[in-house]
PDB file of C-alpha atoms in Angstrom:
ATOM      1  CA  MET A   1     -18.343  -7.840 -16.007  1.00 46.00           C
ATOM      2  CA  SER A   2     -17.293  -9.825 -19.059  1.00 50.00           C
ATOM      3  CA  SER A   3     -13.641 -10.680 -19.617  1.00 54.00           C
ATOM      4  CA  LYS A   4     -13.576  -8.353 -22.674  1.00 56.00           C
ATOM      5  CA  ASP A   5     -14.648  -5.354 -20.621  1.00 55.00           C
ATOM      6  CA  PRO A   6     -11.556  -3.109 -20.171  1.00 53.00           C
ATOM      7  CA  ARG A   7     -12.603  -2.286 -16.615  1.00 56.00           C
ATOM      8  CA  SER A   8     -12.077  -5.891 -15.573  1.00 59.00           C
ATOM      9  CA  VAL A   9      -8.259  -5.885 -16.076  1.00 71.00           C
ATOM     10  CA  ILE A  10      -7.706  -6.132 -12.286  1.00 75.00           C
ATOM     11  CA  ASP A  11      -9.227  -9.215 -10.607  1.00 82.00           C
ATOM     12  CA  PRO A  12      -8.882  -8.723  -6.844  1.00 86.00           C
ATOM     13  CA  SER A  13     -10.782 -11.930  -6.066  1.00 87.00           C
ATOM     14  CA  LYS A  14      -7.623 -13.938  -6.524  1.00 89.00           C
ATOM     15  CA  PHE A  15      -6.125 -12.058  -3.503  1.00 90.00           C
ATOM     16  CA  LEU A  16      -9.170 -12.603  -1.117  1.00 95.00           C
ATOM     17  CA  ASN A  17      -7.984 -13.381   2.430  1.00 95.00           C
ATOM     18  CA  ARG A  18      -4.376 -12.774   1.486  1.00 95.00           C
ATOM     19  CA  LYS A  19      -2.065  -9.902   2.496  1.00 96.00           C
ATOM     20  CA  VAL A  20      -1.811  -7.271  -0.228  1.00 96.00           C
ATOM     21  CA  ARG A  21       0.041  -3.953  -0.507  1.00 94.00           C
ATOM     22  CA  VAL A  22      -1.967  -1.078  -1.987  1.00 95.00           C
ATOM     23  CA  LYS A  23      -0.437   2.137  -3.370  1.00 92.00           C
ATOM     24  CA  PHE A  24      -2.662   5.236  -3.745  1.00 93.00           C
ATOM     25  CA  SER A  25      -2.457   8.302  -5.887  1.00 91.00           C
ATOM     26  CA  GLY A  26      -0.721  10.889  -3.761  1.00 85.00           C
ATOM     27  CA  GLY A  27       1.913   8.380  -2.548  1.00 85.00           C
ATOM     28  CA  ARG A  28       0.281   6.638   0.455  1.00 90.00           C
ATOM     29  CA  GLU A  29       0.846   2.925   0.831  1.00 92.00           C
ATOM     30  CA  VAL A  30      -0.968   0.428   3.051  1.00 95.00           C
ATOM     31  CA  GLU A  31      -0.665  -3.296   3.699  1.00 95.00           C
ATOM     32  CA  GLY A  32      -3.524  -5.457   4.915  1.00 97.00           C
ATOM     33  CA  THR A  33      -5.670  -8.577   4.403  1.00 97.00           C
ATOM     34  CA  LEU A  34      -8.136  -8.243   1.487  1.00 97.00           C
ATOM     35  CA  LYS A  35     -11.606  -9.070   2.798  1.00 97.00           C
ATOM     36  CA  GLY A  36     -13.789  -7.877  -0.081  1.00 96.00           C
ATOM     37  CA  HIS A  37     -14.110  -5.790  -3.236  1.00 94.00           C
ATOM     38  CA  ASP A  38     -16.790  -4.587  -5.653  1.00 93.00           C
ATOM     39  CA  ALA A  39     -17.110  -3.969  -9.410  1.00 89.00           C
ATOM     40  CA  VAL A  40     -15.297  -0.631  -9.318  1.00 89.00           C
ATOM     41  CA  CYS A  41     -12.368  -2.051  -7.322  1.00 90.00           C
ATOM     42  CA  ASN A  42     -13.228  -0.496  -3.976  1.00 94.00           C
ATOM     43  CA  LEU A  43     -11.387  -2.694  -1.447  1.00 96.00           C
ATOM     44  CA  VAL A  44     -12.089  -3.777   2.134  1.00 97.00           C
ATOM     45  CA  LEU A  45      -8.809  -4.433   3.999  1.00 97.00           C
ATOM     46  CA  ASP A  46      -8.435  -5.737   7.546  1.00 97.00           C
ATOM     47  CA  ASP A  47      -5.460  -5.515   9.893  1.00 96.00           C
ATOM     48  CA  THR A  48      -4.189  -2.669   7.797  1.00 97.00           C
ATOM     49  CA  GLU A  49      -0.975  -0.728   8.432  1.00 95.00           C
ATOM     50  CA  GLU A  50      -0.043   2.519   6.696  1.00 93.00           C
ATOM     51  CA  PHE A  51       3.616   3.080   5.784  1.00 88.00           C
ATOM     52  CA  LEU A  52       4.487   6.604   6.846  1.00 83.00           C
ATOM     53  CA  ARG A  53       6.547   8.975   4.658  1.00 77.00           C
ATOM     54  CA  GLY A  54       9.566  11.081   5.531  1.00 70.00           C
ATOM     55  CA  ASN A  55       7.818  14.196   6.854  1.00 58.00           C
ATOM     56  CA  SER A  56       5.268  12.305   9.010  1.00 50.00           C
ATOM     57  CA  PRO A  57       5.327  13.138  12.711  1.00 54.00           C
ATOM     58  CA  PRO A  58       6.928  10.479  14.981  1.00 53.00           C
ATOM     59  CA  TYR A  59       3.822   8.783  16.358  1.00 50.00           C
ATOM     60  CA  THR A  60       4.120   6.528  19.347  1.00 49.00           C
ATOM     61  CA  ALA A  61       0.470   5.523  19.683  1.00 44.00           C
ATOM     62  CA  VAL A  62      -2.613   6.059  17.586  1.00 46.00           C
ATOM     63  CA  LEU A  63      -5.949   5.305  19.147  1.00 47.00           C
ATOM     64  CA  GLY A  64      -4.367   2.832  21.488  1.00 49.00           C
ATOM     65  CA  SER A  65      -2.426   1.004  18.786  1.00 53.00           C
ATOM     66  CA  VAL A  66       1.258   0.735  19.186  1.00 50.00           C
ATOM     67  CA  VAL A  67       3.238   2.022  16.210  1.00 53.00           C
ATOM     68  CA  ARG A  68       6.608   0.670  15.248  1.00 50.00           C
ATOM     69  CA  GLN A  69       9.204   3.416  15.209  1.00 52.00           C
ATOM     70  CA  GLY A  70      11.682   4.068  12.446  1.00 51.00           C
ATOM     71  CA  PRO A  71      13.921   6.939  11.443  1.00 51.00           C
ATOM     72  CA  ILE A  72      12.164  10.146  10.496  1.00 52.00           C
ATOM     73  CA  ASP A  73      13.633  12.223   7.662  1.00 52.00           C
ATOM     74  CA  PRO A  74      11.744  15.577   7.677  1.00 52.00           C
ATOM     75  CA  GLU A  75      13.517  16.630   4.484  1.00 56.00           C
ATOM     76  CA  ASP A  76      12.189  13.817   2.241  1.00 59.00           C
ATOM     77  CA  SER A  77       8.396  13.529   2.139  1.00 57.00           C
ATOM     78  CA  THR A  78       8.485  11.043  -0.809  1.00 65.00           C
ATOM     79  CA  ARG A  79      10.543   8.259   0.870  1.00 72.00           C
ATOM     80  CA  LEU A  80       8.649   5.554   2.702  1.00 70.00           C
ATOM     81  CA  LEU A  81       9.917   4.749   6.192  1.00 71.00           C
ATOM     82  CA  GLU A  82       9.889   1.624   8.243  1.00 73.00           C
ATOM     83  CA  THR A  83       7.495   3.405  10.659  1.00 82.00           C
ATOM     84  CA  THR A  84       3.893   2.161  10.350  1.00 87.00           C
ATOM     85  CA  ARG A  85       0.568   3.240  11.732  1.00 90.00           C
ATOM     86  CA  ALA A  86      -2.078   0.698  12.521  1.00 94.00           C
ATOM     87  CA  LEU A  87      -5.409   1.503  10.732  1.00 94.00           C
ATOM     88  CA  GLY A  88      -7.387  -1.754  11.316  1.00 95.00           C
ATOM     89  CA  LEU A  89     -10.389  -2.226   9.000  1.00 97.00           C
ATOM     90  CA  ILE A  90     -10.512   0.206   6.026  1.00 96.00           C
ATOM     91  CA  VAL A  91     -12.397   0.747   2.813  1.00 96.00           C
ATOM     92  CA  ALA A  92     -10.073   1.836   0.013  1.00 95.00           C
ATOM     93  CA  ARG A  93     -11.741   3.828  -2.786  1.00 95.00           C
ATOM     94  CA  GLY A  94     -11.078   2.174  -6.160  1.00 92.00           C
ATOM     95  CA  SER A  95     -10.532   5.452  -8.066  1.00 93.00           C
ATOM     96  CA  ALA A  96      -7.613   6.336  -5.719  1.00 94.00           C
ATOM     97  CA  ILE A  97      -5.838   3.013  -6.124  1.00 94.00           C
ATOM     98  CA  VAL A  98      -2.767   2.913  -8.349  1.00 93.00           C
ATOM     99  CA  LEU A  99      -1.364  -0.535  -7.592  1.00 91.00           C
ATOM    100  CA  ILE A 100      -2.442  -3.774  -5.846  1.00 92.00           C
ATOM    101  CA  SER A 101       0.304  -6.260  -5.106  1.00 90.00           C
ATOM    102  CA  PRO A 102       0.381  -9.516  -3.128  1.00 92.00           C
ATOM    103  CA  VAL A 103       2.834  -9.437  -0.209  1.00 90.00           C
ATOM    104  CA  GLU A 104       3.838 -13.078  -0.575  1.00 89.00           C
ATOM    105  CA  GLY A 105       5.778 -14.072  -3.623  1.00 83.00           C
ATOM    106  CA  VAL A 106       7.135 -10.607  -4.317  1.00 75.00           C
ATOM    107  CA  GLN A 107      10.835  -9.935  -4.137  1.00 79.00           C
ATOM    108  CA  ARG A 108      12.460  -6.503  -3.894  1.00 77.00           C
ATOM    109  CA  ILE A 109      15.397  -6.017  -6.321  1.00 83.00           C
ATOM    110  CA  GLU A 110      17.964  -3.229  -6.734  1.00 86.00           C
ATOM    111  CA  ASN A 111      17.338  -0.720  -9.527  1.00 83.00           C
ATOM    112  CA  PRO A 112      19.609  -1.810 -12.367  1.00 84.00           C
ATOM    113  CA  PHE A 113      19.584   1.690 -13.920  1.00 85.00           C
ATOM    114  CA  VAL A 114      21.000   3.558 -10.908  1.00 80.00           C
ATOM    115  CA  GLY A 115      24.545   4.757 -11.676  1.00 75.00           C
ATOM    116  CA  VAL A 116      24.389   3.867 -15.369  1.00 69.00           C
ATOM    117  CA  ASP A 117      25.882   6.749 -17.423  1.00 67.00           C
ATOM    118  CA  ALA A 118      24.007   7.870 -20.562  1.00 58.00           C
ATOM    119  CA  GLN A 119      25.956   7.015 -23.703  1.00 54.00           C
TER     120      GLN A 119
END
């Protein structure tokens, strides 16, 4: 694809063999090592972990993989938990990807708009 092609806005090749966090439409999030991609942004991730959401069951093992436990909030299905599920090698469909972010060099900040009253 040429650099003027609007489909080439995302260039995953700069993240090859680095840990990335991928958010999908529907709210799922995974983190893994980017091993490959294609022209339509399908991704191959290795050593992938899925971050479970509030209404996920409290898994202790999935296919022999140990899962880290975190608090389960059955009332809030939108909040991500510290609980993860090991997925291993996955292929992520490009049309379902909302965001690709490197894990290193990213810093979480507090929302500056929380608690601000409308004038």
